[in-house]
Short mmCIF file of C-alpha atoms and ligand atoms in Angstrom, two decimals:
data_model
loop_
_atom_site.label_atom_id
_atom_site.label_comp_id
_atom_site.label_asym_id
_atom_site.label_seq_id
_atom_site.Cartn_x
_atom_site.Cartn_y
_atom_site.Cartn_z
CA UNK A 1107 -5.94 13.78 -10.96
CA UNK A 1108 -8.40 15.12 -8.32
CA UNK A 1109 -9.77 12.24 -5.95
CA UNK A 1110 -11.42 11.97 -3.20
CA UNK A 1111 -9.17 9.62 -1.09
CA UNK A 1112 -10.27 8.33 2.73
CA UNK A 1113 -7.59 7.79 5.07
CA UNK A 1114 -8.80 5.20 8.06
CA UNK A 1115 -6.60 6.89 10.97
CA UNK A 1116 -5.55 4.23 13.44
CA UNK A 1117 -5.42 5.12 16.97
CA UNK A 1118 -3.10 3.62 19.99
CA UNK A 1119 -3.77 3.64 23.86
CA UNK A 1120 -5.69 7.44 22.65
CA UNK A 1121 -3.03 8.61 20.41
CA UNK A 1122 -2.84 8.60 16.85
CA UNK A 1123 -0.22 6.40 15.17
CA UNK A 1124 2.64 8.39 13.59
CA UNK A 1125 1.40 5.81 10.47
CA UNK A 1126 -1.59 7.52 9.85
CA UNK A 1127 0.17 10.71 8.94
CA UNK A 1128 1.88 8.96 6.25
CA UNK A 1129 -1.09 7.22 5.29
CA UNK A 1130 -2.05 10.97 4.62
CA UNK A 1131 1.16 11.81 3.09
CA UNK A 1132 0.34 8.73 0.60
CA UNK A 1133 -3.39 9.78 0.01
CA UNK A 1134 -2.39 14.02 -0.65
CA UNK A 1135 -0.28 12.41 -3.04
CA UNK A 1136 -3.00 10.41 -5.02
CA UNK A 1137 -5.93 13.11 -4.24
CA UNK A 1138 -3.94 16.08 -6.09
CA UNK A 1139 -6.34 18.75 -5.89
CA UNK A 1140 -8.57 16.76 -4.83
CA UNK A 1141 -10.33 15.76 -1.15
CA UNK A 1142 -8.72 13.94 1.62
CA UNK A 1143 -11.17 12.55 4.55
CA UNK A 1144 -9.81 11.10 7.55
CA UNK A 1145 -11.77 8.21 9.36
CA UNK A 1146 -11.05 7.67 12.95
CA UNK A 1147 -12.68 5.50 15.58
CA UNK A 1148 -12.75 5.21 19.25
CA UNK A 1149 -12.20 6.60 22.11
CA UNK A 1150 -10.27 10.07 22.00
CA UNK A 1151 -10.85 10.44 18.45
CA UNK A 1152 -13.01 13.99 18.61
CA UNK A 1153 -9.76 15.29 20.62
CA UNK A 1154 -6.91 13.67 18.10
CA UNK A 1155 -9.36 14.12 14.47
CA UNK A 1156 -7.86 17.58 14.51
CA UNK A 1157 -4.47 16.47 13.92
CA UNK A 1158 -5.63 14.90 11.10
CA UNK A 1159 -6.35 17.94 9.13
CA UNK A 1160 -2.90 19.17 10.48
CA UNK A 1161 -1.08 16.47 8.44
CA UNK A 1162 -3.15 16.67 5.31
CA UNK A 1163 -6.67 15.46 5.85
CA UNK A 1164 -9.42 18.02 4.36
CA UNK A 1165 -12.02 16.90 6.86
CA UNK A 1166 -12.35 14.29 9.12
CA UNK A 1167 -15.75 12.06 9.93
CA UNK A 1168 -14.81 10.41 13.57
CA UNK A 1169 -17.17 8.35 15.29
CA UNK A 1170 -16.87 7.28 19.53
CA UNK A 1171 -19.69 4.50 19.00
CA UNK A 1172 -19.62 2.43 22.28
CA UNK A 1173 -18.41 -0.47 19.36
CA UNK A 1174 -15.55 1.07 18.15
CA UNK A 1175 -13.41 1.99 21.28
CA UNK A 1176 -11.57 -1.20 20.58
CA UNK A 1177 -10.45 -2.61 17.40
CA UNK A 1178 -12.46 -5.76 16.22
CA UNK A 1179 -12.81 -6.78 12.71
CA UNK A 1180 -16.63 -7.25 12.08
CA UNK A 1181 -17.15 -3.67 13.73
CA UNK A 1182 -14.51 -2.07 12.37
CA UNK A 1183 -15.93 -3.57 8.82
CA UNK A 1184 -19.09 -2.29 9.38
CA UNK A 1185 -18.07 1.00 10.10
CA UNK A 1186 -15.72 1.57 7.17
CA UNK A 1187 -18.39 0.05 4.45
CA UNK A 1188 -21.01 2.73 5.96
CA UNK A 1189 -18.13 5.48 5.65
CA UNK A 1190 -17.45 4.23 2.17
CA UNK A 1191 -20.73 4.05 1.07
CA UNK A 1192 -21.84 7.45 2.22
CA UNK A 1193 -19.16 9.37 1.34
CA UNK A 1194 -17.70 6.94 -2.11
CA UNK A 1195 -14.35 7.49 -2.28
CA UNK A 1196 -12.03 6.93 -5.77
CA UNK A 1197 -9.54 5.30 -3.22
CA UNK A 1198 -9.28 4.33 0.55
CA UNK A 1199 -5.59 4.53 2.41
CA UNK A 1200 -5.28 1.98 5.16
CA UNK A 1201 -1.57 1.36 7.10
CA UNK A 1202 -0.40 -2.33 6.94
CA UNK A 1203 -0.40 -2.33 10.62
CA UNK A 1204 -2.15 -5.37 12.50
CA UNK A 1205 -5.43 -3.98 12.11
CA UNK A 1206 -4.81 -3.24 8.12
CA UNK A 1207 -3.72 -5.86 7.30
CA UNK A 1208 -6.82 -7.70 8.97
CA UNK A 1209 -9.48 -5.01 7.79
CA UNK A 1210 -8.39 -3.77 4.59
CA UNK A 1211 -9.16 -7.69 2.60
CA UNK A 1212 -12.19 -8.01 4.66
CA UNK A 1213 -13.44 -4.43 3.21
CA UNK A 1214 -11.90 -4.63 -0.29
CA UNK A 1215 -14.03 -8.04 -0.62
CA UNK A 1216 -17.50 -6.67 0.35
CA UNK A 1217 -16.74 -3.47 -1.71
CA UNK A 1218 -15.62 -6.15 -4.55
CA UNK A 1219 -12.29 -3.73 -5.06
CA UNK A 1220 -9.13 -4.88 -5.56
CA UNK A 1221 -6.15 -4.24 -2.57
CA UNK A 1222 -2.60 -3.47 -3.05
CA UNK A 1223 -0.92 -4.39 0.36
CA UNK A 1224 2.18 -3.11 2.13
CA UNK A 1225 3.07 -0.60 -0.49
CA UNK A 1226 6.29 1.17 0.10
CA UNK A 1227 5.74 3.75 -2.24
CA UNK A 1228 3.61 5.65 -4.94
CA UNK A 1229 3.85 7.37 -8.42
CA UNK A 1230 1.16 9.43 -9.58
CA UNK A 1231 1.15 9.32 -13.57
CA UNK A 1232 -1.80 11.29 -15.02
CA UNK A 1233 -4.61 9.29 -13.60
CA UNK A 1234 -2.89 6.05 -12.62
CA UNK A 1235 -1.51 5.44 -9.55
CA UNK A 1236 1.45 2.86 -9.49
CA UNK A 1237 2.29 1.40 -6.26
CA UNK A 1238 5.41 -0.48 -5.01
CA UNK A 1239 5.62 -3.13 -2.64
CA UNK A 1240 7.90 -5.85 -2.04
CA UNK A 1241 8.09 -9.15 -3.07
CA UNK A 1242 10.02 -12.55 -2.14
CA UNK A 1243 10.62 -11.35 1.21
CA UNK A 1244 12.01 -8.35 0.04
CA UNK A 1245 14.50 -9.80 -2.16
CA UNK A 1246 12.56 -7.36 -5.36
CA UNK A 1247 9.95 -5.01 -5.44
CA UNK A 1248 6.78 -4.95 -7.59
CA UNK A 1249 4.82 -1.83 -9.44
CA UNK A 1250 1.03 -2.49 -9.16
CA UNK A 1251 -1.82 -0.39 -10.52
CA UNK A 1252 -5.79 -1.14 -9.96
CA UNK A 1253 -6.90 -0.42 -13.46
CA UNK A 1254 -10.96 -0.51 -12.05
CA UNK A 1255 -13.04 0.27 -9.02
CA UNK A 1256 -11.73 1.87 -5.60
CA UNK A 1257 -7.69 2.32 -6.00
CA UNK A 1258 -7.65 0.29 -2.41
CA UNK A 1259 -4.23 0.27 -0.65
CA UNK A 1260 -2.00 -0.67 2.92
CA UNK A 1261 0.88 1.50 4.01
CA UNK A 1262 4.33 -0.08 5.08
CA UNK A 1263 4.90 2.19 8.54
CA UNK A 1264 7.98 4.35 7.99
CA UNK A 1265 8.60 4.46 4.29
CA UNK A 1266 6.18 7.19 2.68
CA UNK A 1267 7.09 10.45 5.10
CA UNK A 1268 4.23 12.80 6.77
CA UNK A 1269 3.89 15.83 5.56
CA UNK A 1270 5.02 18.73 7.80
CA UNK A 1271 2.83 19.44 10.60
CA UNK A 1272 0.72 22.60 9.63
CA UNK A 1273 -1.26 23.70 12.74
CA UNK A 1274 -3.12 26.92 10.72
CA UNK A 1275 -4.33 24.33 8.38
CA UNK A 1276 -8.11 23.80 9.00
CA UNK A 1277 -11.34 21.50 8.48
CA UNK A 1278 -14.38 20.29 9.03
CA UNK A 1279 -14.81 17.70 12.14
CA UNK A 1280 -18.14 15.43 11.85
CA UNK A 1281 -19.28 13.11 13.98
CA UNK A 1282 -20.97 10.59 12.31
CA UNK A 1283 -23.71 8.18 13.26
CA UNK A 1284 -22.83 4.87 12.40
CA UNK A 1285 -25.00 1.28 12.62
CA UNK A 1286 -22.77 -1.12 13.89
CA UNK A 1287 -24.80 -4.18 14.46
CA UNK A 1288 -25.11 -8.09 15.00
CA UNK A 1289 -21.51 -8.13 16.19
CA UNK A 1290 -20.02 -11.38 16.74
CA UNK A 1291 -17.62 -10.29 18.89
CA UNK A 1292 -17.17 -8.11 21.17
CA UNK A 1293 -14.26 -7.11 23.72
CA UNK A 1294 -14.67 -7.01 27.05
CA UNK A 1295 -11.46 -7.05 28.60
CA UNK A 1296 -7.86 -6.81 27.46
CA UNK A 1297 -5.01 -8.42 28.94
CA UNK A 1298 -1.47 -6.91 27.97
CA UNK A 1299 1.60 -8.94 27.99
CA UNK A 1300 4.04 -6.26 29.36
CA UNK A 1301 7.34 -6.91 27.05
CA UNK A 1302 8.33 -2.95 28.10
CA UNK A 1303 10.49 -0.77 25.49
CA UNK A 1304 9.47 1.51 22.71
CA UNK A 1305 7.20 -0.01 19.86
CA UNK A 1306 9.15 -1.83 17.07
CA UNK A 1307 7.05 -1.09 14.44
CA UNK A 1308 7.90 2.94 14.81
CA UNK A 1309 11.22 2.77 16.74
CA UNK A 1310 14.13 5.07 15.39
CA UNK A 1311 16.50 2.52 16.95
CA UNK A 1312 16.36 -0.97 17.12
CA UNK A 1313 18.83 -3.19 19.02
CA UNK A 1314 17.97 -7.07 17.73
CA UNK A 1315 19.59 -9.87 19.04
CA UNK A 1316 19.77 -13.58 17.78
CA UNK A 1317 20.55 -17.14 18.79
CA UNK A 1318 24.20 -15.71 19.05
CA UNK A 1319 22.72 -14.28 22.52
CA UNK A 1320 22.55 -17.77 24.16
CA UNK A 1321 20.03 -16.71 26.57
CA UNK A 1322 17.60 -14.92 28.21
CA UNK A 1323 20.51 -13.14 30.81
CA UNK A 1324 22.16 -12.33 27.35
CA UNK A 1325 19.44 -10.64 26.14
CA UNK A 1326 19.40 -7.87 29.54
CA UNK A 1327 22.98 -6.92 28.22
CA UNK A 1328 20.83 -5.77 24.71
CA UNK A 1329 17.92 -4.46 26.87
CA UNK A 1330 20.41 -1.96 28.32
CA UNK A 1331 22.24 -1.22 25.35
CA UNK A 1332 18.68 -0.44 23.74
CA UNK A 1333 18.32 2.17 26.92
CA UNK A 1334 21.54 3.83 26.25
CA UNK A 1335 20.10 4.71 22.51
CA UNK A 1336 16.59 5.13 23.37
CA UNK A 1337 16.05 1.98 20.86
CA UNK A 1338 13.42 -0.70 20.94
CA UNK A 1339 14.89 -4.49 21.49
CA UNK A 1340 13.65 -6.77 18.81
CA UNK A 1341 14.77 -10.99 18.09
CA UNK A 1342 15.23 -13.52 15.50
CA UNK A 1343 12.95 -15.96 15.23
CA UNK A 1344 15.88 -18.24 16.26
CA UNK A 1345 16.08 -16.47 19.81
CA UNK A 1346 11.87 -16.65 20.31
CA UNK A 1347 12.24 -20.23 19.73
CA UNK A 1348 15.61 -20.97 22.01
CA UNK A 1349 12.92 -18.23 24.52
CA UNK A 1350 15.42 -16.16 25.19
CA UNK A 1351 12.82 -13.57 24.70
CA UNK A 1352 9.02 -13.20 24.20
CA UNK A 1353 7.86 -13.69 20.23
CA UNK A 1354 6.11 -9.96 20.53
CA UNK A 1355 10.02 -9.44 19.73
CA UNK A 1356 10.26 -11.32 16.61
CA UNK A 1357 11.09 -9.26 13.36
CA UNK A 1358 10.86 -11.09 10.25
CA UNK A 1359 8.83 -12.63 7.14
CA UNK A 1360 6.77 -13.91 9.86
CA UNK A 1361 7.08 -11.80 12.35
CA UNK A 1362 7.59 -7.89 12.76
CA UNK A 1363 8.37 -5.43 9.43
CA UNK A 1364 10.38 -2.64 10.86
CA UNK A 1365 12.25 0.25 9.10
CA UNK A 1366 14.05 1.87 11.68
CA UNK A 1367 17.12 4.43 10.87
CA UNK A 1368 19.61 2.43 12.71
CA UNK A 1369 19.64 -1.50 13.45
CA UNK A 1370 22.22 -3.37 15.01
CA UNK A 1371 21.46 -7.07 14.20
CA UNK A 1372 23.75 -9.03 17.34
CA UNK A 1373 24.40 -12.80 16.88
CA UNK A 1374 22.14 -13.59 14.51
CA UNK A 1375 23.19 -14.89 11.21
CA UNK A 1376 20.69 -12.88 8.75
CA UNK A 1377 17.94 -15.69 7.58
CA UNK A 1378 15.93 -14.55 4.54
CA UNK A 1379 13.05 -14.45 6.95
CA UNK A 1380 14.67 -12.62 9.14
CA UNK A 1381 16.12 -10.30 5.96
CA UNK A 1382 12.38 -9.95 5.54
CA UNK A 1383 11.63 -7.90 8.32
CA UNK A 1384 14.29 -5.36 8.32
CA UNK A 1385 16.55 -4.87 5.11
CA UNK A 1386 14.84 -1.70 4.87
CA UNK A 1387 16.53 -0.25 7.89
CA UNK A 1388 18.43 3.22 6.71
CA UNK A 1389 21.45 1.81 8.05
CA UNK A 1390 22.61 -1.92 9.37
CA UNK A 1391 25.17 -2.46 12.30
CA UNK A 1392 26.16 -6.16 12.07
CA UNK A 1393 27.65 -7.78 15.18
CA UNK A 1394 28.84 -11.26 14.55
CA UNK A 1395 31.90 -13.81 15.10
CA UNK A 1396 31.35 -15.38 11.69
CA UNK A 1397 32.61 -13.86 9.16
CA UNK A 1398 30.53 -15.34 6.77
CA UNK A 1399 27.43 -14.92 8.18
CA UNK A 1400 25.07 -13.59 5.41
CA UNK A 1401 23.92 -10.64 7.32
CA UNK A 1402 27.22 -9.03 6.82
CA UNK A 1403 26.54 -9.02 3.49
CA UNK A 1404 23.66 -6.39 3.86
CA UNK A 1405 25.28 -4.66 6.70
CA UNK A 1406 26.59 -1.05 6.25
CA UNK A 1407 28.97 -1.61 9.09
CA UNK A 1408 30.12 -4.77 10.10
CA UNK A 1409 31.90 -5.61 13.62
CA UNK A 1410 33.31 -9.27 13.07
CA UNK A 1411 34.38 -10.52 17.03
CA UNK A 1412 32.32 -11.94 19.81
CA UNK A 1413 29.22 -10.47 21.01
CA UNK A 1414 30.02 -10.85 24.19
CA UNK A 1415 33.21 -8.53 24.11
CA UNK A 1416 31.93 -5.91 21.73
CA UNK A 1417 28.66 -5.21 23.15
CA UNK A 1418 29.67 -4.27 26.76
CA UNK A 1419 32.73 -2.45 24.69
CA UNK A 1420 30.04 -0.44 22.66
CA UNK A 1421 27.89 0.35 25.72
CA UNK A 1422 31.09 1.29 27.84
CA UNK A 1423 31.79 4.11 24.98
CA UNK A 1424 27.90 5.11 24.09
CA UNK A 1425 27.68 6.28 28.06
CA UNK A 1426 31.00 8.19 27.67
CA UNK A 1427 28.91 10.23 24.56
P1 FAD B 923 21.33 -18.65 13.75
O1 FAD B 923 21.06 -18.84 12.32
O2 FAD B 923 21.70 -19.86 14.54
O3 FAD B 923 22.47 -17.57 13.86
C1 FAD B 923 23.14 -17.26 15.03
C2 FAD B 923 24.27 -16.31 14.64
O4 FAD B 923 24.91 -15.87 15.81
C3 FAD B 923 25.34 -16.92 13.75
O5 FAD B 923 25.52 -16.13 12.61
C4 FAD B 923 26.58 -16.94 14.63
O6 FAD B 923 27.77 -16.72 13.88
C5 FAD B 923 26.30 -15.81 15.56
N1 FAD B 923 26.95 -15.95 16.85
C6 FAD B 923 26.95 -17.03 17.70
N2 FAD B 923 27.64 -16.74 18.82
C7 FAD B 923 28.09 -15.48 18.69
C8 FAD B 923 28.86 -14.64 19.52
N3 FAD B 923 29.30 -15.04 20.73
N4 FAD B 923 29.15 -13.41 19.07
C9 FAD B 923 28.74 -12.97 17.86
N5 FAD B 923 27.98 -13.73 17.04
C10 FAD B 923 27.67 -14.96 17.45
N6 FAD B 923 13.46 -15.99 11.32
C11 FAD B 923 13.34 -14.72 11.75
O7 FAD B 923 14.27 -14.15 12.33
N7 FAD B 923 12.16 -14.06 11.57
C12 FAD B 923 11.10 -14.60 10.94
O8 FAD B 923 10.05 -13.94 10.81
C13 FAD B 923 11.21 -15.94 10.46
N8 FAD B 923 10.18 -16.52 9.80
C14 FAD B 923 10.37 -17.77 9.29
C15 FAD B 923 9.35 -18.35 8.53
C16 FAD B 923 9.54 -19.60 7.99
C17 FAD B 923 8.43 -20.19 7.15
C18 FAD B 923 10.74 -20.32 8.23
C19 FAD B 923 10.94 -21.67 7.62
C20 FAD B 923 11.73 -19.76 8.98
C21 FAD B 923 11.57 -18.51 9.53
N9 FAD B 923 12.57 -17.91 10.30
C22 FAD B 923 12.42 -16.63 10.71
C23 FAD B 923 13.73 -18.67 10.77
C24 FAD B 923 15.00 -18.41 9.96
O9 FAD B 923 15.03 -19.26 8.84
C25 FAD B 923 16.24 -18.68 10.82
O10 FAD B 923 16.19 -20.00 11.29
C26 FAD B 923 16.39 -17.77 12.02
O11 FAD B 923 16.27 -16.42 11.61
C27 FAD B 923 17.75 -17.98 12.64
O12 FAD B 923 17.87 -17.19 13.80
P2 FAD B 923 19.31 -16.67 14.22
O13 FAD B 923 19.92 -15.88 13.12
O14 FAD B 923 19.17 -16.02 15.54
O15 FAD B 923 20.11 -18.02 14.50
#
């Protein structure tokens, strides 16, 4: 198979997201000997496109259009249907971040292609590509091919790994002109809510607490057992809705999908929804007084007692390491 696969690089406060290196990984993969051509957008993408071609890109088109420093859907759109019709790609590699998962239907629509969303993983058998992504809130998994047209897909972060960082690799870096027009919106100002801690969606680590927790005070005993591992602190939906802690936290069918390599799931009783967001974690620390509770059940290690005694137990020993 020899393709020529575009990668849309997605970029965060000026850096590139570790996701877009897998995104790579995932498009080397399906271009064989083919081309890979990163996309990026925005400010501080003629300074990161090069480390694009350092995890796999061939060349890289990049474009700092006054439009595109921020991420909105009808520019973004634009600018991806312009890359796609100039350069026609056999298949386009989006992650199934917040901004994939809002772009890539919008583009797979006007390009009338199919989309195979939140893919966890990829075969490459002679000319067809077979993708898997989970179904039923992760309870199975699906294969999926697109049999005609642009093989159009989303990337689950953390599941296909970058390639190894080759800095003698090189390639072309363009800078394209694009026509981003007629926008109906456009942003002027953005307003962070400041939740702190490292980024769920690529944290190692993640420390997430549950009802269990009782209450916001609770949850400061997780925050600092998150700083002792260098983990981000992530919730049930249970504990967003007792506000124990801010929703940004919530992991979950409807929340956050994370895959870190170690999660410690603390009073919370291991909904399917829940399940949803995080049964792909490496390796699952349950911490619960029921022994029942369902999450034990997909725990790797299981700590049945009281929250409240084991966690300050755990912290006490972690700060001894
Ligand atoms: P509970 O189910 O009340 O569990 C609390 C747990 O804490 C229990 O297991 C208990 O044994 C344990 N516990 C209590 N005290 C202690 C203690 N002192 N020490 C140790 N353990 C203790 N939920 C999500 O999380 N994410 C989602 O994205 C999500 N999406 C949803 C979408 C839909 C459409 C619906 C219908 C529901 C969704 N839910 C989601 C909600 C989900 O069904 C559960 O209601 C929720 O996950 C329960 O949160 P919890 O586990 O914190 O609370």
């Amino acid at each position: 198979m020899n393709k020529k696969v575009l990668v849309i690089g997605e970029m965060r406060e000026g850096e590139l997201r570790n996701l877009s290196f897998e995104c790579l990984a995932a498009a080397r993969k399906i271009a064989g000997e083919g081309e890979v051509v990163g996309a990026l957008f925005g400010e501080n993408s003629q300074q990161r496109a090069s480390q694009l071609i350092q995890y796999g890109a061939d060349r890289v088109l990049v474009s700092e259009d006054d439009n595109l420093k921020k991420y909105t859907t009808d520019a973004y759109r634009q600018a991806v249907i312009q890359l796609c019709n100039n350069e026609n790609p056999e298949s386009i590699i989006l992650g199934h971040t917040s901004m994939g998962k809002d772009l890539a239907p919008q583009v797979a629509a006007e390009l009338q292609s199919g989309l195979i969303s939140d893919v966890v993983d990829l075969e490459v058998e002679g000319d067809n590509v077979i993708f898997t992504r989970p179904i039923y809130s992760g309870k199975a998994f699906e294969k999926k091919q697109i049999e005609e047209g642009p093989i159009f897909a989303t990337v689950r972060p953390n599941n296909i790994p970058a390639l190894e960082k080759d800095e003698a690799r090189n390639g072309e870096i363009t800078s394209v002109d694009l026509s981003i027009k007629d926008l109906r919106t456009i942003i002027k100002d953005t307003v962070k809510k400041s939740t702190g801690g490292i980024d769920l969606s690529e944290a190692n680590i993640i420390v997430a607490g549950g009802r269990g927790v009782k209450s916001a005070e609770g949850f400061n005993t997780l925050y600092e057992l998150a700083d002792i591992l260098g983990a981000g602190v992530g919730a049930s939906r249970g504990a967003c809705d007792a506000e124990y802690c801010d929703y940004s936290l919530q992991i979950g069918q409807t929340g956050k999908v994370v895959t870190p390599d170690l999660y410690f799931a603390i009073g919370l009783s291991g909904a399917i929804q829940h399940l949803a967001g995080m049964s792909n974690a490496k390796v699952i620390v349950a911490i619960n007084k029921d022994p029942e509770a369902p999450i034990l059940e997909v725990a790797d290690y299981s700590i049945v007692g009281d929250l409240f005694e084991v966690v300050p137990l755990l912290k006490e020993i972690l700060k001894k390491e």
